[in-house]
Amino acid sequence: MQQPGNPLISIRSLTKAYGTFTVLHSIDLDIAEGEVVCVIGPSGSGKSTLIRCINHLEAFEPDSRIVVDGIRVEPGPALAKVRAEVGMVFQSFNLFPHMTVLKNVMLAPMRVRGTSPAEAERKARELLTRVGISEQAEKYPGQLSGGQQQRVAIARALAMEPRVLLFDEPTSALDSEMVGEVLDVMRKLAGTGVTMIVVTHEMGFARQVADRVIFMDSGRLVEAGSPAEIFDAPKEERTRGFLRAVLNH
């Protein structure tokens, strides 16, 4: 288990390559328990690859090292333990279309944690209320709006009671009027003490909610700091150029 003062997630020399193309260049990063970290940067900068490596959805180079709550992330029996503690919310929802909303949220606790159907249903209904869609429990994903589907995906991730929640651009596939409802749910989550790493293009959300903002470009961690440090007084010219472009100033 995590020792006092140790980071919940420790990343050292994280490198990821596809053949001769290197997507991540020797990333070093620590994430504290309860910390909300937003990862920003241009498309193709390696942001999504970084968080997908944390639960080994992307394999990485052998000399790289990721440790989550004292467990090294690598193929083998320990990987299931890591994945049980690390929830992930994707851009494209990834819900099971043939299952109701309620069943989507119930499935993982029953399969992975051995939760009884009655307890899984109680918890699922509680979580659907928490994300504001309790009335949609018996519908199928295809009957919901994109924003509603993403809120189901968040409830499904929370159903495993994870130590860490990873969000991979959770609003990028949504129509603009649905973005706010998902960000509202995430704002509330950020106040609950769960560790969150959020890859996002929503600069206002990052400024408001993050404890720390990380700027990535070309597979490198260029700069990290508080929202005020990154948005108001970035040290690196590449960060300043990116923010000028996205904030139009």
Tab-separated table of C-alpha atoms in Angstrom:
chain	number	residue	atom	x	y	z
A	1	MET	CA	0.000	0.000	0.000
A	2	GLN	CA	0.958	3.623	-0.429
A	3	GLN	CA	3.258	4.929	2.294
A	4	PRO	CA	2.731	8.401	3.835
A	5	GLY	CA	4.491	10.994	1.705
A	6	ASN	CA	4.817	8.702	-1.294
A	7	PRO	CA	3.008	9.638	-4.523
A	8	LEU	CA	-0.053	7.577	-5.424
A	9	ILE	CA	1.266	7.405	-8.999
A	10	SER	CA	4.959	7.513	-9.855
A	11	ILE	CA	6.097	7.683	-13.479
A	12	ARG	CA	9.796	7.448	-14.369
A	13	SER	CA	11.463	7.588	-17.793
A	14	LEU	CA	8.169	6.791	-19.521
A	15	THR	CA	8.926	6.285	-23.192
A	16	LYS	CA	6.545	4.997	-25.843
A	17	ALA	CA	7.448	4.419	-29.465
A	18	TYR	CA	5.694	3.064	-32.537
A	19	GLY	CA	8.573	1.738	-34.603
A	20	THR	CA	10.880	4.691	-35.228
A	21	PHE	CA	8.308	7.270	-34.098
A	22	THR	CA	8.567	8.195	-30.405
A	23	VAL	CA	5.261	9.337	-28.917
A	24	LEU	CA	6.494	9.899	-25.339
A	25	HIS	CA	10.032	10.980	-24.497
A	26	SER	CA	11.210	9.910	-21.018
A	27	ILE	CA	8.382	11.429	-18.956
A	28	ASP	CA	8.875	11.810	-15.187
A	29	LEU	CA	5.758	12.634	-13.166
A	30	ASP	CA	4.379	12.085	-9.662
A	31	ILE	CA	0.692	12.387	-8.761
A	32	ALA	CA	-0.318	12.772	-5.117
A	33	GLU	CA	-3.381	11.127	-3.612
A	34	GLY	CA	-6.400	13.397	-3.988
A	35	GLU	CA	-4.689	15.608	-6.564
A	36	VAL	CA	-6.591	16.863	-9.617
A	37	VAL	CA	-4.209	17.184	-12.573
A	38	CYS	CA	-5.246	18.549	-15.972
A	39	VAL	CA	-3.070	17.716	-18.991
A	40	ILE	CA	-3.243	20.222	-21.838
A	41	GLY	CA	-1.451	20.625	-25.143
A	42	PRO	CA	-1.947	20.427	-28.907
A	43	SER	CA	-3.396	17.375	-30.610
A	44	GLY	CA	-0.764	14.692	-31.112
A	45	SER	CA	1.335	15.798	-28.151
A	46	GLY	CA	1.046	12.442	-26.348
A	47	LYS	CA	-1.512	13.432	-23.696
A	48	SER	CA	-3.894	10.515	-24.232
A	49	THR	CA	-1.019	8.059	-24.646
A	50	LEU	CA	0.360	9.188	-21.283
A	51	ILE	CA	-2.787	8.368	-19.334
A	52	ARG	CA	-3.443	5.169	-21.294
A	53	CYS	CA	-0.033	3.927	-20.163
A	54	ILE	CA	-1.022	4.316	-16.492
A	55	ASN	CA	-3.388	1.328	-16.667
A	56	HIS	CA	-1.394	-0.352	-19.447
A	57	LEU	CA	-3.952	0.187	-22.183
A	58	GLU	CA	-0.806	1.201	-24.054
A	59	ALA	CA	2.335	-0.890	-23.591
A	60	PHE	CA	5.517	1.143	-23.076
A	61	GLU	CA	9.257	0.640	-23.381
A	62	PRO	CA	10.834	-1.869	-20.948
A	63	ASP	CA	13.078	0.660	-19.179
A	64	SER	CA	10.056	2.809	-18.321
A	65	ARG	CA	8.517	2.491	-14.867
A	66	ILE	CA	5.013	3.287	-13.610
A	67	VAL	CA	3.934	2.477	-10.038
A	68	VAL	CA	0.326	2.902	-8.862
A	69	ASP	CA	-0.284	2.649	-5.105
A	70	GLY	CA	2.895	0.610	-4.672
A	71	ILE	CA	2.154	-1.799	-7.544
A	72	ARG	CA	4.336	-1.719	-10.639
A	73	VAL	CA	2.330	-1.479	-13.866
A	74	GLU	CA	3.412	-4.375	-16.076
A	75	PRO	CA	1.831	-7.399	-17.754
A	76	GLY	CA	0.997	-10.150	-15.284
A	77	PRO	CA	-1.267	-10.888	-12.329
A	78	ALA	CA	-0.690	-7.513	-10.627
A	79	LEU	CA	-2.130	-5.634	-13.603
A	80	ALA	CA	-5.697	-6.651	-12.679
A	81	LYS	CA	-5.166	-5.081	-9.236
A	82	VAL	CA	-4.020	-1.829	-10.807
A	83	ARG	CA	-6.959	-1.743	-13.225
A	84	ALA	CA	-9.407	-2.373	-10.389
A	85	GLU	CA	-8.140	0.817	-8.723
A	86	VAL	CA	-7.878	2.975	-11.858
A	87	GLY	CA	-11.141	3.974	-13.545
A	88	MET	CA	-11.134	5.416	-17.042
A	89	VAL	CA	-13.609	7.595	-18.923
A	90	PHE	CA	-13.064	7.676	-22.696
A	91	GLN	CA	-14.081	10.268	-25.295
A	92	SER	CA	-16.370	7.770	-27.010
A	93	PHE	CA	-18.231	6.492	-23.900
A	94	ASN	CA	-17.575	2.774	-24.674
A	95	LEU	CA	-20.888	1.666	-23.128
A	96	PHE	CA	-22.350	-1.741	-23.940
A	97	PRO	CA	-25.208	-0.939	-26.363
A	98	HIS	CA	-27.169	-4.131	-25.616
A	99	MET	CA	-27.353	-3.437	-21.868
A	100	THR	CA	-29.478	-0.895	-20.035
A	101	VAL	CA	-27.834	2.061	-18.357
A	102	LEU	CA	-28.336	0.385	-14.980
A	103	LYS	CA	-26.756	-2.896	-16.126
A	104	ASN	CA	-23.791	-1.027	-17.642
A	105	VAL	CA	-23.023	0.490	-14.240
A	106	MET	CA	-23.638	-2.768	-12.325
A	107	LEU	CA	-21.473	-5.024	-14.477
A	108	ALA	CA	-17.884	-4.338	-13.357
A	109	PRO	CA	-18.459	-4.475	-9.560
A	110	MET	CA	-20.222	-7.834	-9.965
A	111	ARG	CA	-17.590	-9.278	-12.344
A	112	VAL	CA	-14.422	-7.866	-10.775
A	113	ARG	CA	-15.230	-7.288	-7.109
A	114	GLY	CA	-17.809	-10.038	-6.639
A	115	THR	CA	-20.484	-7.577	-5.498
A	116	SER	CA	-23.948	-9.132	-5.134
A	117	PRO	CA	-26.550	-8.113	-7.755
A	118	ALA	CA	-28.696	-6.413	-5.101
A	119	GLU	CA	-25.778	-4.345	-3.758
A	120	ALA	CA	-24.511	-3.565	-7.272
A	121	GLU	CA	-27.971	-2.298	-8.239
A	122	ARG	CA	-28.270	-0.187	-5.066
A	123	LYS	CA	-24.874	1.400	-5.708
A	124	ALA	CA	-25.570	1.891	-9.433
A	125	ARG	CA	-28.839	3.719	-8.746
A	126	GLU	CA	-27.089	5.891	-6.171
A	127	LEU	CA	-24.382	6.794	-8.707
A	128	LEU	CA	-26.880	7.521	-11.484
A	129	THR	CA	-28.598	9.918	-9.083
A	130	ARG	CA	-25.243	11.483	-8.289
A	131	VAL	CA	-24.520	12.208	-11.966
A	132	GLY	CA	-28.065	13.462	-12.507
A	133	ILE	CA	-29.608	10.772	-14.722
A	134	SER	CA	-31.424	8.413	-12.334
A	135	GLU	CA	-34.531	8.566	-14.542
A	136	GLN	CA	-32.587	7.016	-17.456
A	137	ALA	CA	-31.697	3.773	-15.618
A	138	GLU	CA	-33.839	1.427	-17.735
A	139	LYS	CA	-32.981	2.986	-21.087
A	140	TYR	CA	-30.294	1.760	-23.481
A	141	PRO	CA	-27.270	3.927	-24.363
A	142	GLY	CA	-28.563	4.546	-27.896
A	143	GLN	CA	-31.646	6.257	-26.432
A	144	LEU	CA	-29.541	8.870	-24.610
A	145	SER	CA	-27.826	12.072	-25.683
A	146	GLY	CA	-24.039	12.147	-25.831
A	147	GLY	CA	-23.855	14.107	-22.593
A	148	GLN	CA	-26.092	11.597	-20.840
A	149	GLN	CA	-24.011	8.688	-22.162
A	150	GLN	CA	-20.825	10.295	-20.861
A	151	ARG	CA	-22.425	10.743	-17.437
A	152	VAL	CA	-23.305	7.025	-17.478
A	153	ALA	CA	-19.656	6.307	-18.323
A	154	ILE	CA	-18.558	8.384	-15.311
A	155	ALA	CA	-21.008	6.520	-13.050
A	156	ARG	CA	-19.686	3.221	-14.416
A	157	ALA	CA	-16.103	4.221	-13.605
A	158	LEU	CA	-17.129	5.323	-10.094
A	159	ALA	CA	-18.937	2.030	-9.461
A	160	MET	CA	-15.579	0.327	-8.949
A	161	GLU	CA	-14.727	2.849	-6.200
A	162	PRO	CA	-11.359	3.547	-7.850
A	163	ARG	CA	-8.447	5.342	-6.204
A	164	VAL	CA	-7.728	7.114	-9.498
A	165	LEU	CA	-9.972	8.371	-12.299
A	166	LEU	CA	-8.470	8.985	-15.747
A	167	PHE	CA	-10.421	11.137	-18.213
A	168	ASP	CA	-9.354	11.050	-21.866
A	169	GLU	CA	-10.827	14.223	-23.404
A	170	PRO	CA	-14.259	13.360	-21.992
A	171	THR	CA	-16.066	16.253	-23.696
A	172	SER	CA	-14.400	16.260	-27.123
A	173	ALA	CA	-17.037	14.033	-28.770
A	174	LEU	CA	-19.954	16.067	-27.393
A	175	ASP	CA	-22.043	18.801	-28.954
A	176	SER	CA	-21.182	22.132	-27.357
A	177	GLU	CA	-24.446	22.378	-25.418
A	178	MET	CA	-23.740	19.028	-23.722
A	179	VAL	CA	-20.206	19.876	-22.594
A	180	GLY	CA	-21.345	21.868	-19.571
A	181	GLU	CA	-23.404	19.070	-18.032
A	182	VAL	CA	-20.432	16.682	-18.093
A	183	LEU	CA	-17.998	19.292	-16.761
A	184	ASP	CA	-20.427	20.040	-13.908
A	185	VAL	CA	-20.327	16.377	-12.849
A	186	MET	CA	-16.523	16.411	-13.038
A	187	ARG	CA	-16.317	19.626	-10.973
A	188	LYS	CA	-18.339	17.970	-8.217
A	189	LEU	CA	-16.114	14.872	-8.387
A	190	ALA	CA	-12.991	17.012	-8.050
A	191	GLY	CA	-14.228	18.138	-4.647
A	192	THR	CA	-14.619	14.611	-3.280
A	193	GLY	CA	-10.933	13.740	-2.816
A	194	VAL	CA	-10.664	11.196	-5.644
A	195	THR	CA	-7.404	11.463	-7.593
A	196	MET	CA	-8.150	12.704	-11.124
A	197	ILE	CA	-5.990	13.047	-14.226
A	198	VAL	CA	-7.898	14.835	-16.970
A	199	VAL	CA	-6.744	15.252	-20.557
A	200	THR	CA	-8.790	18.217	-21.729
A	201	HIS	CA	-9.148	21.068	-24.210
A	202	GLU	CA	-11.418	22.900	-21.760
A	203	MET	CA	-9.085	25.588	-20.461
A	204	GLY	CA	-11.694	27.190	-18.205
A	205	PHE	CA	-12.285	23.860	-16.493
A	206	ALA	CA	-8.544	23.289	-16.037
A	207	ARG	CA	-8.075	26.747	-14.552
A	208	GLN	CA	-10.996	26.344	-12.172
A	209	VAL	CA	-10.647	22.736	-11.000
A	210	ALA	CA	-7.014	21.592	-11.311
A	211	ASP	CA	-4.517	21.557	-8.480
A	212	ARG	CA	-1.834	21.307	-11.146
A	213	VAL	CA	-1.769	21.827	-14.916
A	214	ILE	CA	0.688	19.985	-17.152
A	215	PHE	CA	1.487	21.247	-20.650
A	216	MET	CA	2.734	18.667	-23.142
A	217	ASP	CA	4.067	19.095	-26.652
A	218	SER	CA	5.654	16.607	-29.074
A	219	GLY	CA	5.671	13.828	-26.464
A	220	ARG	CA	7.453	15.897	-23.828
A	221	LEU	CA	6.335	17.361	-20.532
A	222	VAL	CA	7.185	20.998	-21.249
A	223	GLU	CA	5.906	22.724	-18.120
A	224	ALA	CA	3.862	22.021	-14.983
A	225	GLY	CA	2.507	24.273	-12.285
A	226	SER	CA	-0.580	25.660	-10.600
A	227	PRO	CA	-3.341	26.987	-12.876
A	228	ALA	CA	-2.214	30.536	-12.066
A	229	GLU	CA	1.400	29.719	-12.963
A	230	ILE	CA	0.522	28.041	-16.261
A	231	PHE	CA	-2.269	30.334	-17.470
A	232	ASP	CA	-1.089	33.680	-16.103
A	233	ALA	CA	2.706	33.393	-16.070
A	234	PRO	CA	3.929	30.449	-18.169
A	235	LYS	CA	7.722	30.163	-18.222
A	236	GLU	CA	8.133	28.417	-21.578
A	237	GLU	CA	7.613	30.134	-24.909
A	238	ARG	CA	5.963	26.993	-26.317
A	239	THR	CA	3.363	27.131	-23.525
A	240	ARG	CA	2.760	30.829	-24.158
A	241	GLY	CA	2.294	30.214	-27.888
A	242	PHE	CA	-0.188	27.402	-27.306
A	243	LEU	CA	-2.242	29.429	-24.833
A	244	ARG	CA	-2.267	32.459	-27.141
A	245	ALA	CA	-3.655	30.270	-29.896
A	246	VAL	CA	-6.361	28.562	-27.818
A	247	LEU	CA	-7.366	31.548	-25.685
A	248	ASN	CA	-7.191	34.051	-28.581
A	249	HIS	CA	-5.037	36.612	-26.846
